[in-house]
Tab-separated table of C-alpha atoms in Angstrom:
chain	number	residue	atom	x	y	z
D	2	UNK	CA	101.729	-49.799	131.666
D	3	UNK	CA	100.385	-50.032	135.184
D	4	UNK	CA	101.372	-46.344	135.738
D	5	UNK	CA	99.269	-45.014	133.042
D	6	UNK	CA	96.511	-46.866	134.135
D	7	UNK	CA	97.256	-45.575	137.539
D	8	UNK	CA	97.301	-42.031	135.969
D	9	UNK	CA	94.068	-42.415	134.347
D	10	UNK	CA	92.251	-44.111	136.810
D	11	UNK	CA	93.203	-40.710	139.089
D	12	UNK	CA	92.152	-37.943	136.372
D	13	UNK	CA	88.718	-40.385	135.782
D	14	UNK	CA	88.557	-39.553	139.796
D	15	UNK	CA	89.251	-36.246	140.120
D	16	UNK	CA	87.202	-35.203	137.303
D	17	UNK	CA	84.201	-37.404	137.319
D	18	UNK	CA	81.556	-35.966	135.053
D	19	UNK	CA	78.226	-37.338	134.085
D	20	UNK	CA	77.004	-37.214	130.400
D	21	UNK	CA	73.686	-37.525	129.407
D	22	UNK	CA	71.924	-37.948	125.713
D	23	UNK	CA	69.658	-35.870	124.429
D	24	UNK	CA	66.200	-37.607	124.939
D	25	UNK	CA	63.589	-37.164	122.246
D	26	UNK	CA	59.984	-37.865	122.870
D	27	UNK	CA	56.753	-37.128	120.578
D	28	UNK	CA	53.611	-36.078	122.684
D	29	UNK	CA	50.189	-35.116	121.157
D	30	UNK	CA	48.008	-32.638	122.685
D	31	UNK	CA	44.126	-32.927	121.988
D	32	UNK	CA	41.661	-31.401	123.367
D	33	UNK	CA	39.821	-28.217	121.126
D	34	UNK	CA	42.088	-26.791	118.654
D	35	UNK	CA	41.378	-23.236	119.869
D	36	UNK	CA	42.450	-23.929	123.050
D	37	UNK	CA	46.075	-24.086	124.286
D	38	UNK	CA	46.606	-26.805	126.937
D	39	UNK	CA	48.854	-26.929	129.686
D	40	UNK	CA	52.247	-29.100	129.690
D	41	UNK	CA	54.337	-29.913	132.333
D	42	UNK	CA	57.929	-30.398	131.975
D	43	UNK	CA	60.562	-31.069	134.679
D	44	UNK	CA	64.013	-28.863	134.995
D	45	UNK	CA	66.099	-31.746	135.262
D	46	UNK	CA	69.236	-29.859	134.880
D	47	UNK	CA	68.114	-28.150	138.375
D	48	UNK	CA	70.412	-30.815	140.592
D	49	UNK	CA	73.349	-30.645	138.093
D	50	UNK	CA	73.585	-27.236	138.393
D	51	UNK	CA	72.613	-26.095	134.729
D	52	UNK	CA	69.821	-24.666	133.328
D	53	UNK	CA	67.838	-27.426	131.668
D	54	UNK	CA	68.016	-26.765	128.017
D	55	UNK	CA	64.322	-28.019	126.164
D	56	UNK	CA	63.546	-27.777	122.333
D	57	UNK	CA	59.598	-28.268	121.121
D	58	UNK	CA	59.538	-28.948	117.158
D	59	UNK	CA	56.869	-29.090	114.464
D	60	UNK	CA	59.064	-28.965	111.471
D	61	UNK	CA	56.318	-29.963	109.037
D	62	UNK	CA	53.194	-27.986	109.241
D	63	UNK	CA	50.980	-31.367	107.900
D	64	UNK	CA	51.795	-33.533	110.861
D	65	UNK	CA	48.522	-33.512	111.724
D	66	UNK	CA	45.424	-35.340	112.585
D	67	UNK	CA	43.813	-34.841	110.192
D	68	UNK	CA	46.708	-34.537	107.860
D	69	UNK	CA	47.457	-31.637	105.626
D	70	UNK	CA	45.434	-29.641	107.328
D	71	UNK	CA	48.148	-26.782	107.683
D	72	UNK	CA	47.842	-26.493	112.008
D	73	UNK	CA	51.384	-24.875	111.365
D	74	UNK	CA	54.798	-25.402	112.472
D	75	UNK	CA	57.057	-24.535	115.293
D	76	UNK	CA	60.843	-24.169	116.143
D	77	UNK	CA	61.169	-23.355	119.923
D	78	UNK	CA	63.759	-23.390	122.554
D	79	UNK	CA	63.886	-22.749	126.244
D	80	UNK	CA	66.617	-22.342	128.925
D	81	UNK	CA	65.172	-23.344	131.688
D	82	UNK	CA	66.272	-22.731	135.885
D	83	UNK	CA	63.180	-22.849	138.328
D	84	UNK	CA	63.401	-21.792	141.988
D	85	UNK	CA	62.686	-23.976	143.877
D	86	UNK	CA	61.258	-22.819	147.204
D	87	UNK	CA	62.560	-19.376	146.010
D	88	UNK	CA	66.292	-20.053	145.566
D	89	UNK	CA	66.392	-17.183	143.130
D	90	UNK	CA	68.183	-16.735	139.682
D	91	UNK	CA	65.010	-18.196	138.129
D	92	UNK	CA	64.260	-17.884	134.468
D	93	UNK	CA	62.448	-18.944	131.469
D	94	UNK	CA	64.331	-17.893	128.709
D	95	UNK	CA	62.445	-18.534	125.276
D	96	UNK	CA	63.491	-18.385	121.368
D	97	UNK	CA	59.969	-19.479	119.340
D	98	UNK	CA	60.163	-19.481	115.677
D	99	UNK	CA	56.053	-20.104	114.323
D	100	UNK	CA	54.453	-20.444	111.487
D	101	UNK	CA	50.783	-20.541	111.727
D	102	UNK	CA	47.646	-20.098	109.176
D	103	UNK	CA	44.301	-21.695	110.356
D	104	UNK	CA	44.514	-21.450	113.869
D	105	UNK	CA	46.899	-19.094	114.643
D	106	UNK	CA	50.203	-19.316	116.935
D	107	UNK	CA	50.959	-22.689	118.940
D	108	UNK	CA	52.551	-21.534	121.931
D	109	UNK	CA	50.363	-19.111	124.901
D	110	UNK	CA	52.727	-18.923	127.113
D	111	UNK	CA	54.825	-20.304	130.577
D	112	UNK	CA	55.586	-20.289	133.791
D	113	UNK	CA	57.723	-21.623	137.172
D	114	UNK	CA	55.684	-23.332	139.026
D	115	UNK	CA	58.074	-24.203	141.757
D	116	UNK	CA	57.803	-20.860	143.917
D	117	UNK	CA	56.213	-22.795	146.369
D	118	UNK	CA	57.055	-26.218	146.577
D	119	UNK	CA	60.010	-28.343	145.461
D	120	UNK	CA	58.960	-29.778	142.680
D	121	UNK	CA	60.941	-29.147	139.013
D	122	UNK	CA	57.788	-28.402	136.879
D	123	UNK	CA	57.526	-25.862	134.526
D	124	UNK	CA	54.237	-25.125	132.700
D	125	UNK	CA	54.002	-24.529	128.629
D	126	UNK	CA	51.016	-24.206	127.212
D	127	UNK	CA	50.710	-25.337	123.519
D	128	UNK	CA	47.687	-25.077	121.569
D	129	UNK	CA	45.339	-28.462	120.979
D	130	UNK	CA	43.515	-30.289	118.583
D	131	UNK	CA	45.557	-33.811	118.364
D	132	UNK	CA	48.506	-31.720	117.504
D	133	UNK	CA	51.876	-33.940	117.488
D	134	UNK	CA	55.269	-32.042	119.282
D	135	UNK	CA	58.767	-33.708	119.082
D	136	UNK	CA	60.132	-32.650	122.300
D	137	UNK	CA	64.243	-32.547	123.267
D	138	UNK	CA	66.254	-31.812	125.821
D	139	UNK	CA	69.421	-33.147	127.479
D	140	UNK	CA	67.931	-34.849	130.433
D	141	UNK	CA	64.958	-35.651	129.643
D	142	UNK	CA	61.916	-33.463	129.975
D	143	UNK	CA	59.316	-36.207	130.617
D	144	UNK	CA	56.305	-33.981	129.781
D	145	UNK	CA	53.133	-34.432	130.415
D	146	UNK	CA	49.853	-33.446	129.262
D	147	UNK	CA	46.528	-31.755	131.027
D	148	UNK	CA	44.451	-31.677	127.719
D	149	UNK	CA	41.121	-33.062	129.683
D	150	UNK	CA	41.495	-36.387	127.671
D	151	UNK	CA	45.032	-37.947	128.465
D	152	UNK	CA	44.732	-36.033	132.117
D	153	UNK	CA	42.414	-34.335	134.039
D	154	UNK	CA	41.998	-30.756	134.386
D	155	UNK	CA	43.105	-28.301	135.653
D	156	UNK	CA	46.795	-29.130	136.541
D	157	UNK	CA	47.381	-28.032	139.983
D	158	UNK	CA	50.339	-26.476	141.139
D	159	UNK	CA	51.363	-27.246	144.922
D	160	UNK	CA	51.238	-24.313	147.289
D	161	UNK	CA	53.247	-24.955	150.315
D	162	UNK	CA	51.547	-27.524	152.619
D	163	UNK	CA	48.390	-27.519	151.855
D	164	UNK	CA	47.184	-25.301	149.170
D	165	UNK	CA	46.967	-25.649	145.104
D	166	UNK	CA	46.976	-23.093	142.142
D	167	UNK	CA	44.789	-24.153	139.570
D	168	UNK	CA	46.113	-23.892	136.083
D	169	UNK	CA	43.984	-24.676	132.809
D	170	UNK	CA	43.635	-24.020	129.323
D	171	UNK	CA	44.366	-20.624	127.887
D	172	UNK	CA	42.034	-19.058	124.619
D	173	UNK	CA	45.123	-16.214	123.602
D	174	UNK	CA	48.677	-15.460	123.729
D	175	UNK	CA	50.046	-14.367	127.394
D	176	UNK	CA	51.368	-10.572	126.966
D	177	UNK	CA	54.425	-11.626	126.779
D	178	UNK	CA	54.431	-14.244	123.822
D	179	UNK	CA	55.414	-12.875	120.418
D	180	UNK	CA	52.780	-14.569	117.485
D	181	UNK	CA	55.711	-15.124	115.522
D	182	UNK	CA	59.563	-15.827	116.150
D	183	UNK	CA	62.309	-13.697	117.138
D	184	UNK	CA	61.985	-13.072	120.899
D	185	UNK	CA	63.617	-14.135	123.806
D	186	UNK	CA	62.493	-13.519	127.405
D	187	UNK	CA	63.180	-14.144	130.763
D	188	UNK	CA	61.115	-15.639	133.851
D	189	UNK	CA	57.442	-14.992	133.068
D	190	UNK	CA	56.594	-11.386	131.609
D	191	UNK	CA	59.874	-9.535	132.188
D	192	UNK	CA	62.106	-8.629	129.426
D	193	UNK	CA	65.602	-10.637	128.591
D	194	UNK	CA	66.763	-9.376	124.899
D	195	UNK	CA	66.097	-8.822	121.895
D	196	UNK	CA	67.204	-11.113	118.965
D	197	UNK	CA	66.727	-10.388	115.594
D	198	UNK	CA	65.546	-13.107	112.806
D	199	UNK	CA	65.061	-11.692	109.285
D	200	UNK	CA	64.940	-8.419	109.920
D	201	UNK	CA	62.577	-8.835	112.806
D	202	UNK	CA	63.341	-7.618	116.269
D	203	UNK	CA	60.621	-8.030	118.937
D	204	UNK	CA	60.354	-8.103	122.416
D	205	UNK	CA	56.797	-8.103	124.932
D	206	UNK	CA	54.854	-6.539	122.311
D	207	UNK	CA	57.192	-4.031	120.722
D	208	UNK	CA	58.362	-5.455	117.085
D	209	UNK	CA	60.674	-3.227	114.669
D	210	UNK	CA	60.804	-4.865	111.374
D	211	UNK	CA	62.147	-3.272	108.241
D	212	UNK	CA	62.926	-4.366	104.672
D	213	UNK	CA	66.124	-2.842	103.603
D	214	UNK	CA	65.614	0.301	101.118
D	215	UNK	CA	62.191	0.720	101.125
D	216	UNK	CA	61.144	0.999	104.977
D	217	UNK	CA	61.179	0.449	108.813
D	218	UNK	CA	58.404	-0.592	111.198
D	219	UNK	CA	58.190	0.447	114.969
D	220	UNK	CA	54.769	-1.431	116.315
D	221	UNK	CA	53.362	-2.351	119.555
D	222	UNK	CA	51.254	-5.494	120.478
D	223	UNK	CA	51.372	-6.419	116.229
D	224	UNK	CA	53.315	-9.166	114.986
D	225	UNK	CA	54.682	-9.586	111.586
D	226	UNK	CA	52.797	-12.433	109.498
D	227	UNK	CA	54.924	-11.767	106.257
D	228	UNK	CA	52.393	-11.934	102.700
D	229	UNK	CA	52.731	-7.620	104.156
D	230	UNK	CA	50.471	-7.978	107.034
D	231	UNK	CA	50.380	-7.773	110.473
D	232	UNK	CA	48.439	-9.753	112.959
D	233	UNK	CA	47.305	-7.728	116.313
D	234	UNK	CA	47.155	-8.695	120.049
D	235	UNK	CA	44.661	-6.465	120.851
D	236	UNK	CA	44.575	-2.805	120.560
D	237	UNK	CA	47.466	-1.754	118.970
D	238	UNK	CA	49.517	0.910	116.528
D	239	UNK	CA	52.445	0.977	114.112
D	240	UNK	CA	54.572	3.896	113.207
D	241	UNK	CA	56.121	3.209	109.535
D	242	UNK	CA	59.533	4.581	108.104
D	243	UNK	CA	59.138	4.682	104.679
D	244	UNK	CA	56.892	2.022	102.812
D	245	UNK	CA	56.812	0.873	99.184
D	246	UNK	CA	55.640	3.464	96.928
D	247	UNK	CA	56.682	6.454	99.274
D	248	UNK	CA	60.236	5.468	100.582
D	249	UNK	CA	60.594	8.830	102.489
D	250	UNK	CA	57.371	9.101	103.737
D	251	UNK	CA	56.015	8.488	108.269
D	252	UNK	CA	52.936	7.215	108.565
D	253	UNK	CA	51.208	6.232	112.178
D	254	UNK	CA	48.466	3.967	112.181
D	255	UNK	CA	46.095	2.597	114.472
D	256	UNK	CA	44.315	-0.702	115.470
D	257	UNK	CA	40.652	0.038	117.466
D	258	UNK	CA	39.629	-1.457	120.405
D	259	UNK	CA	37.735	-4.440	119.782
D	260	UNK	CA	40.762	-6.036	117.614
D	261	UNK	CA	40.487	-10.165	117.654
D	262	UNK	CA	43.919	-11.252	119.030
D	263	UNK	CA	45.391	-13.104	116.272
D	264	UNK	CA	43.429	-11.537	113.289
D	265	UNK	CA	44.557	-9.596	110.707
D	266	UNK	CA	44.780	-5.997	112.292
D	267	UNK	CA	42.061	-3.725	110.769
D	268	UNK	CA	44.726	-0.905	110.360
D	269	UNK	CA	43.982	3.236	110.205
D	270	UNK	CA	46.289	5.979	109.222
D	271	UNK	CA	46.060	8.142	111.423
D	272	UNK	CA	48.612	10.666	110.230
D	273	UNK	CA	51.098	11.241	107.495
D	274	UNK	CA	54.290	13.138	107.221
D	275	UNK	CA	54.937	13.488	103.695
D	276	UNK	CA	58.673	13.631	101.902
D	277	UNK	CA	58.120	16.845	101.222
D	278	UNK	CA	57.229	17.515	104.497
D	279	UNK	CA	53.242	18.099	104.538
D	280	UNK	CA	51.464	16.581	106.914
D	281	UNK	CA	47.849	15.013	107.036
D	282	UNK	CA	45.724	13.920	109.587
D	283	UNK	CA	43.132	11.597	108.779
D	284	UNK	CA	44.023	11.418	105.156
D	285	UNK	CA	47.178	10.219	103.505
D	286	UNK	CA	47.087	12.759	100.418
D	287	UNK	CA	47.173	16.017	101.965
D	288	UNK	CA	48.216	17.513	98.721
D	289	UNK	CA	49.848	21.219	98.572
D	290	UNK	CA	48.456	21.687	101.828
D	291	UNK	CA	51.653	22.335	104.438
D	292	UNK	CA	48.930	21.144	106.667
D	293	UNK	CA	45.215	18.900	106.057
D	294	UNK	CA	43.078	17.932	108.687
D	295	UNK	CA	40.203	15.207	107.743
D	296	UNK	CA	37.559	16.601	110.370
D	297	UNK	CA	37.421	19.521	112.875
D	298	UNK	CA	40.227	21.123	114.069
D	299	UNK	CA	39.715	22.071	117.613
D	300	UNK	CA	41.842	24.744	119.358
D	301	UNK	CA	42.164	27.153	122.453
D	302	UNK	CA	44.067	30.235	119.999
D	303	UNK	CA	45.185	30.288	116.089
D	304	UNK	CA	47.522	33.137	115.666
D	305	UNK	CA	47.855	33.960	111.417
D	306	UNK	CA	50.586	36.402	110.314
D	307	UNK	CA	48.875	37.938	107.310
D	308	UNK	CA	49.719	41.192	105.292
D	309	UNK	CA	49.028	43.427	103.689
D	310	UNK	CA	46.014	44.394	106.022
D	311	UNK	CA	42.670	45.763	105.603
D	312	UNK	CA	43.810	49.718	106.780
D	313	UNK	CA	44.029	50.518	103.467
D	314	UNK	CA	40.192	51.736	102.963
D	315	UNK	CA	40.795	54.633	106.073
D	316	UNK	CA	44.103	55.879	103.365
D	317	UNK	CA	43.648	58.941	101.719
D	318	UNK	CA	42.455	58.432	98.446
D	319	UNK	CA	41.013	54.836	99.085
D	320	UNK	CA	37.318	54.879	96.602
D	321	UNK	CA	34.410	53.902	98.727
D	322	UNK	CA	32.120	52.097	96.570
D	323	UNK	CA	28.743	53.972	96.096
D	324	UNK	CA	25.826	52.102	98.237
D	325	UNK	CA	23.943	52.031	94.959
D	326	UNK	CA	26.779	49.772	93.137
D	327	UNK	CA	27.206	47.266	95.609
D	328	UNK	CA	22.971	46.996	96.169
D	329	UNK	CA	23.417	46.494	92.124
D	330	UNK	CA	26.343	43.784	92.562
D	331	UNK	CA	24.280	42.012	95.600
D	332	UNK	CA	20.789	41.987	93.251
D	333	UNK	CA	22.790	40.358	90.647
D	334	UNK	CA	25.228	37.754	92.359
D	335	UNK	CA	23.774	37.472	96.029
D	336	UNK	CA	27.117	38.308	97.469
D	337	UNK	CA	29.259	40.799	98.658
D	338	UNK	CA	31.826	42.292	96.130
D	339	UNK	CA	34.967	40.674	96.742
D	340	UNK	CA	33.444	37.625	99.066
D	341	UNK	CA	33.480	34.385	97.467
D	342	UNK	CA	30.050	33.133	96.740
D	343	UNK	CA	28.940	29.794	97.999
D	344	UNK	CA	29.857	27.542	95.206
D	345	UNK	CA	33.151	29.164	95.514
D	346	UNK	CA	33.676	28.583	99.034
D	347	UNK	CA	31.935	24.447	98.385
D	348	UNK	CA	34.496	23.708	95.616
D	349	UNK	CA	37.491	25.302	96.863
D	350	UNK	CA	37.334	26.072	100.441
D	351	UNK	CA	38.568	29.867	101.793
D	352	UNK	CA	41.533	30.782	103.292
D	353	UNK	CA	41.110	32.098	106.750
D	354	UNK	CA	43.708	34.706	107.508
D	355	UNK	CA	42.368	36.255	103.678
D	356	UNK	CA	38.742	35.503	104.542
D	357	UNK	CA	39.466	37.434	108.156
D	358	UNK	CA	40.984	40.174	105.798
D	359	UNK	CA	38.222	40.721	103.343
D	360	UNK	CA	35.232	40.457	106.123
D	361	UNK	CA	37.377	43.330	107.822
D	362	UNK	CA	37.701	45.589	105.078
D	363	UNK	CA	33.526	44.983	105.048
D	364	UNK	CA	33.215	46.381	108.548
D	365	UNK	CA	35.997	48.917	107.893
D	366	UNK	CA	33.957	50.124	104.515
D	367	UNK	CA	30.259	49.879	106.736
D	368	UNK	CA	32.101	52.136	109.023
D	369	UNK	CA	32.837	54.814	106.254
D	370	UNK	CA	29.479	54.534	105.468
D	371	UNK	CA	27.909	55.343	108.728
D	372	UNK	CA	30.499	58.038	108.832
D	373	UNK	CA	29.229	59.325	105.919
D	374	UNK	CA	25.188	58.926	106.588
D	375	UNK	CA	26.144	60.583	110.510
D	376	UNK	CA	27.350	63.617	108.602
D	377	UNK	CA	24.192	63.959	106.427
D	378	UNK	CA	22.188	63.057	109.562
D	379	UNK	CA	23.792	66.379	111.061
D	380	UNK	CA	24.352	68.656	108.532
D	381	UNK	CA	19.972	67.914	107.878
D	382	UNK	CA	19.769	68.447	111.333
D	383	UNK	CA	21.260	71.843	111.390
D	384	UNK	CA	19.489	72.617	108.232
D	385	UNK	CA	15.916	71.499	109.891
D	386	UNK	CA	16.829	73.440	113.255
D	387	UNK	CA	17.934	76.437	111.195
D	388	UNK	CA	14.692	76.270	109.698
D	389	UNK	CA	12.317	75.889	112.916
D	390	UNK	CA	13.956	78.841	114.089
D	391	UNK	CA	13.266	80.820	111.391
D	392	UNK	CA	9.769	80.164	111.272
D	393	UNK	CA	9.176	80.705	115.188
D	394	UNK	CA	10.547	84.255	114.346
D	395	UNK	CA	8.420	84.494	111.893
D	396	UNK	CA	5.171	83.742	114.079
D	397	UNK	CA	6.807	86.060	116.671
D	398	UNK	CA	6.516	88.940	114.595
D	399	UNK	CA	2.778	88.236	113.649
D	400	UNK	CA	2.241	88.579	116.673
C-alpha cells in the first residue's frame, strides 16, 4: 500500500499539469447598432505555452434588446498567440459562422495589440446596439468593453514607454473579414486557409461557392447571403460556372464603384460565353451571333476573310448596267441596286465584309463607267479636231 502511494505521489510530481475549466461569461455591447465596438480580451494561454482558444456565440438571433428584433446570430472561434514585445509566431486565427438580416454582419475585425508592450490583449470588434455575446474560452478571456457607455473611448493600446494607439469604433468589415462564415485567417490581414462550409470556400475577399449540378461561383470582395444573392464589400465582380437555367453557360459580372458594403450587390453582366460557344458583351442573348457587342466596338485593325470578291465586274463578259437603268432604279427606290436601303439596314443590320464587297463592286462598276465616258470623250475629240482641221483647209483655199 505505501508503495503505490509512493509511486503515485512520484508520477503526480514528475508530471504536474494544471487543468483549467472552460469559463463562460455573457457581455452586452451597446452603443449604436451600426457601429462595431471594440473588445478586449486577454491571451491567457500566453504563459502556459498554448494558444488561447476563445469562442463568441449568438445562437439565437432574438436575444436581443429589444427582443425579436432579428440583430442575427453568430458562431465564432479564435486561436489566439500574441507577441508580446515581438516574440514572434503571433496569430489570430479565426472560424466565424454569421447570420445577419437588419444590420448586417457582427464581427469587423481584430488585432494583437501587444507588439509593443507586454500586455495579453487582443482587440475584437463586434457590432453594438445592446447586443448580448456568450463568450468561452479555457482560461478565461475576461473581456471587456469600450462601447462609450460601460467604458470610455477610444481604448488605447500601450506603445512602449510612453506612447498610445488609439483604437475606436469601426462603421464596416476590415478587408479581411468574410460577411458570412467559412474563413479562417491568420494574424491580422494575411492569409491562413481556406475551409469550406456548405459548399462555401472563402478567404480575404475571394469566395468560390457552387451548388452541385447546376453551377460554380469564383467572386472577389462578395459574400454569399444564401435566398441567391450576394452581398458586396465594395467594388467587386463574380465570374459564374454554369447557373440555373443555363448549366453550361460563363457569365462575368460586375459590381460599380459606389457599392454600400454590406448591401445587396447591384450586379452587371458584363459578358457571356454561351454553351454553344457565342459570346456577348453587354448582353446575355447574343443569339446566332458567334460574336454580339452591346455598344461600340473599338479597334486598331479588323482583318475579314471574305470570298468570292468583287473582280468579277473587270471579267470578260461581266454586263455593266446601262446609266439609264440604275438612274431609273435610284428615282424609284432611293438606293443603289444591290445596297440595302435604310429600313433594311435599321431592322436587320449589314454585314461588313459583304457590305465592303458590294460598295466595291460600286467603285469597280463607276470605274467602267468613266472608262467608258473617257473613250467617248476621245473618240469626240478626234472627231471635233478632225473637223477644225478640215475647215481651216477650207478657209486656206479661199484664200
Amino acid at each position: 500500500m505505501k508503495k503505490s502511494l509512493f509511486i503515485a505521489v512520484a508520477l503526480l510530481l514528475v508530471s504536474t499539469r494544471v487543468t483549467y475549466a472552460q469559463v463562460s461569461e455573457t457581455i452586452i455591447v451597446k452603443g449604436d447598432p451600426d457601429k462595431f465596438y471594440p473588445v478586449i480580451f486577454q491571451d491567457k494561454g500566453w504563459p502556459e505555452n498554448v494558444a488561447t482558444e476563445l469562442e463568441i456565440g449568438r445562437s439565437n438571433v432574438h436575444v436581443d434588446v429589444p427582443a425579436m428584433s432579428w440583430q442575427g446570430s453568430l458562431i465564432a472561434k479564435f486561436r489566439i498567440h500574441t507577441t508580446r514585445w515581438g516574440n514572434g509566431s503571433e496569430f489570430i486565427d479565426a472560424d466565424i459562422k454569421q447570420y445577419f438580416s437588419q444590420f448586417r454582419p457582427l464581427v469587423a475585425g481584430w488585432y494583437d495589440a501587444t507588439g509593443y508592450n507586454g500586455s495579453h490583449n487582443v482587440i475584437i470588434w463586434l457590432r453594438g446596439g445592446n447586443l448580448p455575446y456568450s463568450c468561452k474560452s479555457q482560461y478565461g478571456a475576461t473581456p471587456v468593453v469600450y462601447d462609450g457607455v460601460q467604458n470610455a473611448l477610444p481604448f488605447k493600446e500601450q506603445i512602449g514607454d510612453t506612447g498610445f494607439k488609439d483604437h475606436t469604433y469601426k462603421t464596416a468589415l476590415d478587408p479581411y473579414v468574410p460577411a458570412q462564415g467559412g474563413a479562417v485567417y491568420k494574424f491580422g490581414a494575411d492569409f491562413g486557409g481556406i475551409v469550406k462550409t456548405f459548399n462555401l470556400f472563402q478567404n480575404n475577399g475571394l469566395v468560390l461557392h457552387g451548388f452541385p449540378g447546376y453551377y460554380a461561383d469564383i467572386s472577389n470582395n462578395l459574400y454569399w447571403d444564401n435566398g441567391w444573392k450576394y452581398l458586396a464589400a465594395g467594388p467587386a465582380n463574380l465570374f459564374k460556372v454554369g447557373e440555373h437555367n443555363t448549366k453550361s453557360d460563363f457569365a462575368f459580372y460586375t459590381a460599380p464603384v459606389g457599392t454600400t458594403p454590406g448591401a445587396t450587390a447591384n450586379l452587371l453582366e458584363a459578358m457571356r460565353i454561351c454553351e454553344n460557344g457565342n459570346v456577348g458583351i453587354g448582353t446575355s442573348t447574343p443569339g446566332s451571333f458567334k460574336l454580339a457587342v452591346e455598344g461600340t466596338l473599338g479597334a486598331r485593325r479588323i482583318k475579314v476573310q471574305q470570298t468570292p470578291w468583287a473582280d468579277f465586274v473587270f471579267k470578260p463578259g461581266y454586263q455593266l448596267p446601262s446609266l439609264d437603268s440604275v438612274a431609273k432604279f435610284i428615282a424609284t427606290h432611293q438606293h443603289l441596286p444591290e445596297i440595302p436601303s435604310e429600313k433594311e439596314v435599321q431592322e436587320q443590320g449589314i454585314d461588313v465584309g459583304d457590305m465592303n464587297k458590294k460598295l466595291l463592286q460600286k467603285i469597280e462598276e463607276l470605274t467602267l463607267y468613266l472608262i467608258d465616258q473617257q473613250k467617248e470623250y476621245r473618240s469626240m475629240f478626234e472627231s471635233l479636231k478632225k473637223e477644225n482641221q478640215e475647215l481651216k483647209a477650207q478657209l486656206s483655199r479661199k484664200k
